[in-house]
Coordinates of C-alpha atoms and ligand atoms in Angstrom, one line a residue:
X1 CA 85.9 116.0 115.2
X2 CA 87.2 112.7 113.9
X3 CA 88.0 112.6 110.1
X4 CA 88.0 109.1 110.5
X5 CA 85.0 107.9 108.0
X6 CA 83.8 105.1 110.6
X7 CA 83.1 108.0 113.0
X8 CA 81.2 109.8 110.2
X9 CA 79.0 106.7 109.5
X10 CA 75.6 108.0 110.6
X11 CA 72.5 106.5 110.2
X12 CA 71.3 108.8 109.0
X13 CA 74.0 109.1 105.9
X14 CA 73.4 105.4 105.4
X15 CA 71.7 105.6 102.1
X16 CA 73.0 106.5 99.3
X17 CA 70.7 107.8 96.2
X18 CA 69.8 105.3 94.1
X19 CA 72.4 105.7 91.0
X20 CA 71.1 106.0 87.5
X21 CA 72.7 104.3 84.9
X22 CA 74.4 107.6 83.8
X23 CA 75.2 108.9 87.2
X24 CA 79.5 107.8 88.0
X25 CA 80.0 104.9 90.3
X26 CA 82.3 105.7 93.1
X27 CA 85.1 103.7 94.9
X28 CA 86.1 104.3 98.3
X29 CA 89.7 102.8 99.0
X30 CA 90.6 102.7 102.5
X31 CA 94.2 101.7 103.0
X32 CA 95.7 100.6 106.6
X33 CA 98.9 99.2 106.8
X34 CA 102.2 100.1 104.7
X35 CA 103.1 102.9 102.2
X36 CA 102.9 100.1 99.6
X37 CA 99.1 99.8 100.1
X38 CA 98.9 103.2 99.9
X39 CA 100.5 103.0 96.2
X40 CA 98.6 100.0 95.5
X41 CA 95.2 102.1 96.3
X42 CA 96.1 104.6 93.8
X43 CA 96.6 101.7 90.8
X44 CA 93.2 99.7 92.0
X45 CA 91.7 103.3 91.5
X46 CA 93.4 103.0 88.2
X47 CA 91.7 100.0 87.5
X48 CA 88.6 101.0 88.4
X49 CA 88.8 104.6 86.8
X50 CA 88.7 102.8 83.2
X51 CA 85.5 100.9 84.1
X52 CA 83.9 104.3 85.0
X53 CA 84.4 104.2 88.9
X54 CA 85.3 107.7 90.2
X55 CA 87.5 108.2 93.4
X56 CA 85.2 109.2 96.9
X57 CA 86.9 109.0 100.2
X58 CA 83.8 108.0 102.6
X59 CA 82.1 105.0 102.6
X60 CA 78.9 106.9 102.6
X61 CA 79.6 107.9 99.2
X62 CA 80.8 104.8 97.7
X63 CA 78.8 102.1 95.7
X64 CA 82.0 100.2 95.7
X65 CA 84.1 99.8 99.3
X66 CA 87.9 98.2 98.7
X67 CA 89.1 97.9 102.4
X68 CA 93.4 97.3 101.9
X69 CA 94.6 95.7 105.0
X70 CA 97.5 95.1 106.5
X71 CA 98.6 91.8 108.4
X72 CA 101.8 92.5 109.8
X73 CA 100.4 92.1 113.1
X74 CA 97.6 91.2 114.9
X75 CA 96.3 94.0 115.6
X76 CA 96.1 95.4 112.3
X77 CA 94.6 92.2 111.0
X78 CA 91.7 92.8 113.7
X79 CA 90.4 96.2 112.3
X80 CA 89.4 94.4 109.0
X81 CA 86.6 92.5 111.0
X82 CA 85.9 95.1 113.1
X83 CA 85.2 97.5 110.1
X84 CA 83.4 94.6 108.2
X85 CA 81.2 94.3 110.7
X86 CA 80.1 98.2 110.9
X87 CA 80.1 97.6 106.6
X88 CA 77.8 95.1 107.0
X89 CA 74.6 97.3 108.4
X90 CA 75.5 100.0 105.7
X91 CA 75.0 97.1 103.0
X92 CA 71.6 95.6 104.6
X93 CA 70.4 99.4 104.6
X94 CA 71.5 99.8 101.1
X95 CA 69.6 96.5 99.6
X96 CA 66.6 97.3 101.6
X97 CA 66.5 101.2 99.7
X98 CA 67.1 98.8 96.2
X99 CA 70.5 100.1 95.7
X100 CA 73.7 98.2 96.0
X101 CA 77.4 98.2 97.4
X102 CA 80.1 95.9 96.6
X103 CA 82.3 95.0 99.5
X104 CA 85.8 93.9 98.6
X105 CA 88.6 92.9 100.6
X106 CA 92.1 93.0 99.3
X107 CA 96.1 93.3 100.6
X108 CA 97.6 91.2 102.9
X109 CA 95.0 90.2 105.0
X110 CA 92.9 89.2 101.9
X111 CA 96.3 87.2 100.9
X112 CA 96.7 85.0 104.2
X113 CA 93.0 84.5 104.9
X114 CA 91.2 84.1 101.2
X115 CA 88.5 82.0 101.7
X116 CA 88.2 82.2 105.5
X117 CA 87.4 86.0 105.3
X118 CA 83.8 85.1 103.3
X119 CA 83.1 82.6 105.8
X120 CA 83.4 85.3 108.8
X121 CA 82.3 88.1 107.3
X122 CA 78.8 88.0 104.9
X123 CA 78.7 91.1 103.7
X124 CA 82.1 90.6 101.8
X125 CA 81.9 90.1 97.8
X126 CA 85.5 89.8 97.0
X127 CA 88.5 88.4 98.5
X128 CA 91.4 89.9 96.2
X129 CA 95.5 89.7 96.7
X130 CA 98.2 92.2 96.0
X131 CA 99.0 90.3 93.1
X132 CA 95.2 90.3 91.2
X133 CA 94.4 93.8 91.2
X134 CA 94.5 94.2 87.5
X135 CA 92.1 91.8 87.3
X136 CA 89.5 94.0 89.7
X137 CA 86.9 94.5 86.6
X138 CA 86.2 90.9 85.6
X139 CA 86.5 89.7 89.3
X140 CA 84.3 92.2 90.4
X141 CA 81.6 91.1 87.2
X142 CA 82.0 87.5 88.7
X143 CA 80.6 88.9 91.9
X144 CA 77.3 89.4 90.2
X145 CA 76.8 85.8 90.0
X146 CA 79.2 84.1 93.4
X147 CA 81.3 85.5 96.0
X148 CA 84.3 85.4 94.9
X149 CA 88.8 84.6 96.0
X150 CA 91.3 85.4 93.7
X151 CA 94.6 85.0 95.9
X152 CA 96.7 83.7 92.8
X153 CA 100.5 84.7 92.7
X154 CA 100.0 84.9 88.3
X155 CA 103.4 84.6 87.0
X156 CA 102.9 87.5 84.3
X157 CA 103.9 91.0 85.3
X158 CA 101.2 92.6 87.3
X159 CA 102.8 95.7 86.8
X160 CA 102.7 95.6 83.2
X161 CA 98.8 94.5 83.1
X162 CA 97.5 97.6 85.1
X163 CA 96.5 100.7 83.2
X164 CA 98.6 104.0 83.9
X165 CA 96.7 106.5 85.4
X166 CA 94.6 109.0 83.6
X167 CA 95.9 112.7 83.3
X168 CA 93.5 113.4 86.1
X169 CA 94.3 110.4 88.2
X170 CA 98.1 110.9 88.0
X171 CA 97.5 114.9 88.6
X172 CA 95.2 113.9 91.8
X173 CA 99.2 112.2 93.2
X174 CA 100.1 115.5 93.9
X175 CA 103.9 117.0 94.7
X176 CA 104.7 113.5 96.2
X177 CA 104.5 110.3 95.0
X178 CA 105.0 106.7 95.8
X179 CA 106.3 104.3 93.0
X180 CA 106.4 100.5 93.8
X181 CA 110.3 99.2 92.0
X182 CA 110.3 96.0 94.0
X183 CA 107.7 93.5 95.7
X184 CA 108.3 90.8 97.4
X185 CA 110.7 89.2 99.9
X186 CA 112.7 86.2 100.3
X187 CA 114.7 87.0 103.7
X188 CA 112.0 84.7 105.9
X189 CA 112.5 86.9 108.8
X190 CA 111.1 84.5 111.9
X191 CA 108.6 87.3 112.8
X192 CA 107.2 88.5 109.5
X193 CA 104.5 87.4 107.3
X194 CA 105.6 89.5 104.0
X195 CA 107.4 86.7 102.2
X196 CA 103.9 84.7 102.6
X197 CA 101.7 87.5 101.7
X198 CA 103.8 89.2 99.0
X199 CA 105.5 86.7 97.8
X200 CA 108.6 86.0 96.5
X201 CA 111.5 89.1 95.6
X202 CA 110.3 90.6 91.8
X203 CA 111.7 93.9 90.7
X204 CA 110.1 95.8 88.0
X205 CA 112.7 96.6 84.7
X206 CA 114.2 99.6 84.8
X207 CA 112.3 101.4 81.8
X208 CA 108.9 100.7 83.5
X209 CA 109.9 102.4 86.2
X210 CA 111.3 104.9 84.2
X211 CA 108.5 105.7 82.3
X212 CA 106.0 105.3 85.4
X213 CA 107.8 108.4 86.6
X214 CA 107.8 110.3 84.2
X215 CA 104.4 110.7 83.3
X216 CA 104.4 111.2 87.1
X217 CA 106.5 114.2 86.9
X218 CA 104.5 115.4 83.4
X219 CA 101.8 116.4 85.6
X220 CA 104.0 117.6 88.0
X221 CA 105.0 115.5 90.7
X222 CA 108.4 116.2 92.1
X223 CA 109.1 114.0 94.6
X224 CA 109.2 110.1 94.1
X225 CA 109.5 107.5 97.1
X226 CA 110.8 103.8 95.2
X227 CA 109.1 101.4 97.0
X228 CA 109.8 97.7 98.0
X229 CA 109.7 95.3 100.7
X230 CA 113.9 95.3 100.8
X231 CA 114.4 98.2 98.1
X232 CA 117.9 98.4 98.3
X233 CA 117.8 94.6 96.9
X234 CA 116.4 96.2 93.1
X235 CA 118.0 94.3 90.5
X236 CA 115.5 95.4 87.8
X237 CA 116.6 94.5 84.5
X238 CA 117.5 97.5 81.6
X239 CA 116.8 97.5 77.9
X240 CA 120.1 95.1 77.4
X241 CA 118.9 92.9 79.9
X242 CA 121.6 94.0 82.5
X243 CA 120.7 93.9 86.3
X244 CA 120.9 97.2 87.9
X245 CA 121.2 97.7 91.2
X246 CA 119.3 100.9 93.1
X247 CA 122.0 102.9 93.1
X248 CA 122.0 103.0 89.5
X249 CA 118.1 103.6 89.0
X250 CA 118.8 106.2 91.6
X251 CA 121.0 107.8 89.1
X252 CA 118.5 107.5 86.1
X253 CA 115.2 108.4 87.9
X254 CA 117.8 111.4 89.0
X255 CA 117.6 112.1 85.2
X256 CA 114.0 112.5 84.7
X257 CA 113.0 116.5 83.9
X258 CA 110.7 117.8 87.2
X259 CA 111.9 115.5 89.6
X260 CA 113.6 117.0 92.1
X261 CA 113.9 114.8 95.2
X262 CA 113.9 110.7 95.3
X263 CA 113.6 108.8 98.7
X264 CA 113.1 104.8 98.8
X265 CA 112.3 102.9 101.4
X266 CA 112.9 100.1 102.7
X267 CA 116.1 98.9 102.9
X268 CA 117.4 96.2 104.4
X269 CA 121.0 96.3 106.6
X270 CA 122.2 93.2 104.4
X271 CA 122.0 94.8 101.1
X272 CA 123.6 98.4 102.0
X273 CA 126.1 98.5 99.4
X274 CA 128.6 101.4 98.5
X275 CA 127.0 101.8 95.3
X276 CA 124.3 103.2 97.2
X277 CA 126.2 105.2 99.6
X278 CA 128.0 107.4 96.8
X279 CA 124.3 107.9 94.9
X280 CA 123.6 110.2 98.4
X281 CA 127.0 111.8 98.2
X282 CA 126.9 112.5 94.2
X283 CA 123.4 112.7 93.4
X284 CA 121.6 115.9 95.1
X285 CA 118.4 115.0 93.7
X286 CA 118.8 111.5 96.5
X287 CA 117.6 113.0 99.7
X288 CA 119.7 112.5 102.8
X289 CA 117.6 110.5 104.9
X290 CA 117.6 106.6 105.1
X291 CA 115.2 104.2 106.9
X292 CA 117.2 101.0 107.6
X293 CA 115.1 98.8 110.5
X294 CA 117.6 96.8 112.8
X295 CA 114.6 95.4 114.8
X296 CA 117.2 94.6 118.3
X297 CA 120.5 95.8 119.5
X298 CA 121.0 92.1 119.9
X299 CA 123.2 89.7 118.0
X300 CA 121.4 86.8 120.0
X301 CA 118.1 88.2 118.9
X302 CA 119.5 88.6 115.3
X303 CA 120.0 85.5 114.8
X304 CA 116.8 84.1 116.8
X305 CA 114.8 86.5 113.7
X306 CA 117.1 85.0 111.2
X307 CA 118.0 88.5 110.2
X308 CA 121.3 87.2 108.8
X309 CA 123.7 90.0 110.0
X310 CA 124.7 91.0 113.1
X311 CA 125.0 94.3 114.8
X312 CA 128.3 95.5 113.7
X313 CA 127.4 95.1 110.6
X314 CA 124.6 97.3 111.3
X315 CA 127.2 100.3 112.9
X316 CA 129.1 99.7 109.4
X317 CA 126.6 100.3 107.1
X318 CA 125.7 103.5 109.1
X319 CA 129.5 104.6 109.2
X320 CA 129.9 104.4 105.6
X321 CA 126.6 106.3 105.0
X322 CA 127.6 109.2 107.5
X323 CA 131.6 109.2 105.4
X324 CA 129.7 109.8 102.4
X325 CA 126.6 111.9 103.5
X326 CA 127.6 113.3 106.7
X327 CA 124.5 114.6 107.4
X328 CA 122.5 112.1 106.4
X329 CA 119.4 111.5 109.2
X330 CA 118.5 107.9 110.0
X331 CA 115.5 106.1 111.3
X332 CA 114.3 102.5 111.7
X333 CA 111.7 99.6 113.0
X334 CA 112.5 97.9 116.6
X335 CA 110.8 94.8 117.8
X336 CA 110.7 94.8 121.2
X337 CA 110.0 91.2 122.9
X338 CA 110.5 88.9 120.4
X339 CA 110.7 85.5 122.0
X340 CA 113.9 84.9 124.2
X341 CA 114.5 88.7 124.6
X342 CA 115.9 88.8 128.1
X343 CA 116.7 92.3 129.8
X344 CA 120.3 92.3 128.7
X345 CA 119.0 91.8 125.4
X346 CA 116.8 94.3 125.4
X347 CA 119.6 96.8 127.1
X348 CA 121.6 96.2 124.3
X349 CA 118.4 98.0 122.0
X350 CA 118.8 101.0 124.1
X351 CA 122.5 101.5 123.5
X352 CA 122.1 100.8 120.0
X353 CA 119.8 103.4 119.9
X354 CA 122.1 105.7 122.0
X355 CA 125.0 104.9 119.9
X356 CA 123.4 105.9 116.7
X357 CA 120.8 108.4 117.4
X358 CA 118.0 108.3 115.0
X359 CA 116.2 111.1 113.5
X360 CA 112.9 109.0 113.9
X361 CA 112.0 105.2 114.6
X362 CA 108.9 103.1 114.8
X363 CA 108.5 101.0 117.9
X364 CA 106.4 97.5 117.9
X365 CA 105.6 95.0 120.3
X366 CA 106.8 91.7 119.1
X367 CA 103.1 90.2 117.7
X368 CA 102.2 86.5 117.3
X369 CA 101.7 85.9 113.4
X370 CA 100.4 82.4 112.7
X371 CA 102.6 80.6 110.1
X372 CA 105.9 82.4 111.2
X373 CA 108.5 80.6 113.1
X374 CA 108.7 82.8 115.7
X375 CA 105.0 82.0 116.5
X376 CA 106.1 78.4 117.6
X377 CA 109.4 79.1 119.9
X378 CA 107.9 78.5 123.4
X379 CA 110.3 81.8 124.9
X380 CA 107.2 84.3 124.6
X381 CA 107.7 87.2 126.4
X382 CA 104.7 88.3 128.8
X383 CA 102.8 91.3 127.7
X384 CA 103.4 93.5 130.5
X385 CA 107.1 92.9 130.1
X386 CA 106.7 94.1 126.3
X387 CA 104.7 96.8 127.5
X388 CA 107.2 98.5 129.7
X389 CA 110.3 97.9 127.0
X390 CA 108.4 99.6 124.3
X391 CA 107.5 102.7 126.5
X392 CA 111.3 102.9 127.3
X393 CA 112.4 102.8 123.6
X394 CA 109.9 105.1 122.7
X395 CA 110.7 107.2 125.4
X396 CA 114.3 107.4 124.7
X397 CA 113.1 107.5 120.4
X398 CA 111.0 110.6 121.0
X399 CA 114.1 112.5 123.2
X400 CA 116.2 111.7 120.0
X401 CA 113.5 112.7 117.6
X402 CA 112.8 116.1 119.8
X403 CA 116.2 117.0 119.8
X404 CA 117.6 116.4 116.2
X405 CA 114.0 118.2 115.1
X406 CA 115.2 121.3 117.8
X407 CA 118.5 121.8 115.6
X408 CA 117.0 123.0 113.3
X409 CA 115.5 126.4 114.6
X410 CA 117.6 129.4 113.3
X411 CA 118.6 126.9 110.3
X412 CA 117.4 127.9 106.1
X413 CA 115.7 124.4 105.4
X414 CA 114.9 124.0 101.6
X415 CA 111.2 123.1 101.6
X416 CA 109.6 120.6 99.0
X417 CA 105.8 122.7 99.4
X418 CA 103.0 119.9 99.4
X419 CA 99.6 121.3 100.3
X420 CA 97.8 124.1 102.3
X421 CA 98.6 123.8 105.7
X422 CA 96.3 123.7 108.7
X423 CA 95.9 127.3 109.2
X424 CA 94.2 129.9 107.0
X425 CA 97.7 131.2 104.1
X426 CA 99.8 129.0 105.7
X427 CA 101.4 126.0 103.9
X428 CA 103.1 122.3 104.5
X429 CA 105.8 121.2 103.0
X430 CA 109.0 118.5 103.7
X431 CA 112.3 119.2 104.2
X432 CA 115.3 117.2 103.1
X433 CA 115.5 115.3 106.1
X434 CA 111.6 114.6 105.7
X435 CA 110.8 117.3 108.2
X436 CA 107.0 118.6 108.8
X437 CA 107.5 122.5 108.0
X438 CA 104.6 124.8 108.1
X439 CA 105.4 128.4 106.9
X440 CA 103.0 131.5 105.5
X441 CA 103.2 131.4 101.5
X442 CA 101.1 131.8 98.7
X443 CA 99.7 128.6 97.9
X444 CA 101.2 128.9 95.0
X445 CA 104.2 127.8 95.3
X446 CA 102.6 124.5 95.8
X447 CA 105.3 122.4 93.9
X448 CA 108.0 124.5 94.4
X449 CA 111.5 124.3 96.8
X450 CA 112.0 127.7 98.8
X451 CA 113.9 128.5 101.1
X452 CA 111.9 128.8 105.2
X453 CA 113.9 130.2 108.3
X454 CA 113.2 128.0 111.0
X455 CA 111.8 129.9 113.9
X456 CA 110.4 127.0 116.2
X457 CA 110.0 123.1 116.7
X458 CA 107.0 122.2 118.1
X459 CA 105.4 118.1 118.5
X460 CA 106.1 116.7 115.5
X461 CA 107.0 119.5 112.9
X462 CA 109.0 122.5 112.7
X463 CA 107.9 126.3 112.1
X464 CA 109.5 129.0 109.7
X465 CA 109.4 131.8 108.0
X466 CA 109.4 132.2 103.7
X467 CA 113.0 133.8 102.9
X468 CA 113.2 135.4 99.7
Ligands
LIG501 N1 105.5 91.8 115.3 C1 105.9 93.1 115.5 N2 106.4 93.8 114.6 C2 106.5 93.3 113.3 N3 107.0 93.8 112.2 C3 107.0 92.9 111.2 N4 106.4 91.7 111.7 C4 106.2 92.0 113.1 C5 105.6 91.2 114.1 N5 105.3 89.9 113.9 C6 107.6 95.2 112.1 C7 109.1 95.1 111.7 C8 109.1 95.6 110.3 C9 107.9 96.5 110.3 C10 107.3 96.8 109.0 O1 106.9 95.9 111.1 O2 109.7 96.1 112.6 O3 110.3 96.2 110.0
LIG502 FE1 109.7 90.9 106.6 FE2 112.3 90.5 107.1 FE3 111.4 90.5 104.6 FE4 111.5 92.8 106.0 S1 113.2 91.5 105.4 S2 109.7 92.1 104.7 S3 111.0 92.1 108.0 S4 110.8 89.0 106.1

């Protein structure tokens, strides 16, 4: 059965008992999109924790709904109608048992749309973007009286207005945690609607993201991914007032007692720096594993998506990252029919691709975003020609991804242990190359790094066995 909540939405379920003043109020945040909504769901729950909101995860169960879309392309900007639409009959039900539910609608779709999105969709209360959520408590008391926007870019830090998590909050992170360093980009790639919906490049100083992780790894998280839009161009400031680049917070978050493995992602080919490179050769803490999107093989298409660098640039920045970190595994995002692509264009992909050999790689179809340059150039590729491109690449992407995934078996992995795994005893952990590893263990040694034989590779994770 589905675990998707949608497909759990029964009529039946519709109503939820009336709450009593004492009874908690819950929140349901559904995320789509990027792993920087999935951080931002974690500080809205934040928020909302301190106004006496407790975490559900169906809508069923929730008096409060936050749906945190995505807009990067079209068709992720679609599921927030479709889903509003479905919210809508859970609402009417709701009001007509006397009991309510707030519908609010934030991220990037709530960004680019604002007002628009109450117009289409009723049942909405709130329109909120990524840069009002520590505002969610008197925004959401304003909805009492008016639907409300709030799509302000406020010049003070965010970041510094919302709470940090309770004890309980921060424990609920787990082994692995995501920790926003940098928002924001100012690249104005021709396809891409982040600079509009995020806003211009901020990093956070160095000492909040220090401290952020720490109380991270006090209730024992050991794994941090940094996040930002083009992490690798962190210039947070320190307590002098000095810019420091990633490699350097690298080195401090390295520091912090408990954490024992740091990824970031995502990095952009322009800002690779060497800085960087020797933080994966010196620091073993920095995992080996780097997703850097190149989006074509093609220096024509390069420049058509203003990605201001061209494809040997590209091959250095992986060459200087395999001299330091020879193993180091790679993956990266691929646009496949941006405007003017012709076949030799898109040829040039593929032996990219050949040339490198990633470890994994997301594949899109070049998608129309109003506002973006690339909307108006009149080259558009037909979708059936988009369609059979992107199976190719993904095609040859899997083959890669099979077959760096099959060297493993008969290889010790160190094994970052995450959760319970699907079966009954067995458990689910990473392994420095970000790796799915499943393995018999007791569960606890949730938390820990052991040591698993691997034994077999199967679709998309690898099995072992617990060595000593
Ligand atoms: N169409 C298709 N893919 C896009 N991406 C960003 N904008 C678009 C678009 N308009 C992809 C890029 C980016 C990833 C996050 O999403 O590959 O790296
Ligand atoms: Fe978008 Fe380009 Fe900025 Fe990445 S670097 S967020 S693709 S504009």
């Amino acid at each position: 059965m589905s675990s998707d909540p949608n497909d759990r939405m029964r009529k039946r379920d519709l109503v939820r008992p009336m709450t009593t003043s004492t009874a908690a109020k819950r929140v349901f945040v559904k995320s789509y999109g990027c792993q920087m909504n999935v951080y931002d769901a974690e500080r809205m729950t934040d928020v909302l924790d301190r106004e006496g909101y407790k975490a559900t995860d169906t809508f069923e169960t929730a008096d409060l709904i936050i749906l945190n879309t995505c807009h990067i392309r079209e068709k992720a900007a679609d599921k927030v109608y479709s889903e509003l639409g479905r919210l809508r009959e859970l609402k009417k039900t709701r009001l007509e048992a006397g009991s309510d539910l707030k519908i609010v609608v934030a991220g990037c779709v709530a960004q680019a749309e604002g007002q628009d999105i109450l117009r289409r969709a009723p049942a909405v209360d709130l329109v909120v973007g990524p840069q009002s959520y520590q505002n969610l408590p008197e925004l959401l008391a304003k909805t009492t009286k008016k639907r409300t926007v709030d799509t302000e870019f406020p010049v003070d830090d965010k970041f510094k207005s919302l709470p940090s998590p309770s004890h309980d909050r921060a424990k609920a992170r787990g082994v692995s945690a995501f920790v926003t360093i940098q928002e924001g980009c100012d690249k104005f790639c021709t396809f891409c609607v982040v600079p509009y919906t995020r806003g211009s490049e901020y990093s956070r100083p160095v000492v909040e993201v220090i401290d952020e992780v720490k109380r991270l790894a006090d209730v024992g998280v050991r794994e941090v991914t940094l996040l930002g839009q083009n992490v690798n161009a962190y210039h947070g400031l320190d307590d002098k007032g000095r810019s420091t680049s990633l490699g350097q917070l690298l080195s401090h978050v390295s520091e912090i007692s408990g954490i024992e493995r740091i990824r970031y992602t995502t990095s952009h080919p322009l800002e690779m720096d060497e800085n960087l490179a020797n933080a994966h050769r010196d620091i073993p803490e920095v995992m080996p594993y780097l997703h850097l999107p190149v989006q074509s093989g093609s220096d024509k298409i390069l420049e058509a998506m203003n990605r201001r660098h061209k494809i040997h640039d590209y091959i250095d920045a992986i060459t200087m990252m395999r001299n330091k970190r020879p193993d180091i595994a790679f993956s990266s995002d691929f646009i496949v029919g941006f405007p003017g692509e012709t076949e030799e264009d898109f040829a040039a992909t593929i032996s990219l691709v050949e040339q490198v050999g990633f470890a994994s790689a997301y594949t899109f179809k070049y998608s129309i975003r109003p506002g973006t340059p690339a909307s108006e150039m009149d080259n558009q590729i037909p979708e059936e020609i988009k369609d059979r491109r992107l199976h190719a690449l993904q095609a040859l992407i899997a083959k890669q991804q099979r077959a760096y995934q099959d060297r493993m078996v008969g290889q010790t992995l160190d094994v970052l242990v995450e959760r319970k795994g699907k079966h009954p005893g067995q458990m689910a952990g990473k392994s420095p190359h970000l790796l799915a590893v499943a393995f018999e263990a007791p569960a606890a040694y949730i938390g820990h790094i052991v040591k698993v034989r691997i034994t077999d590779s199967v679709t998309n994770s690898l099995v072992g066995t617990l060595v000593n």
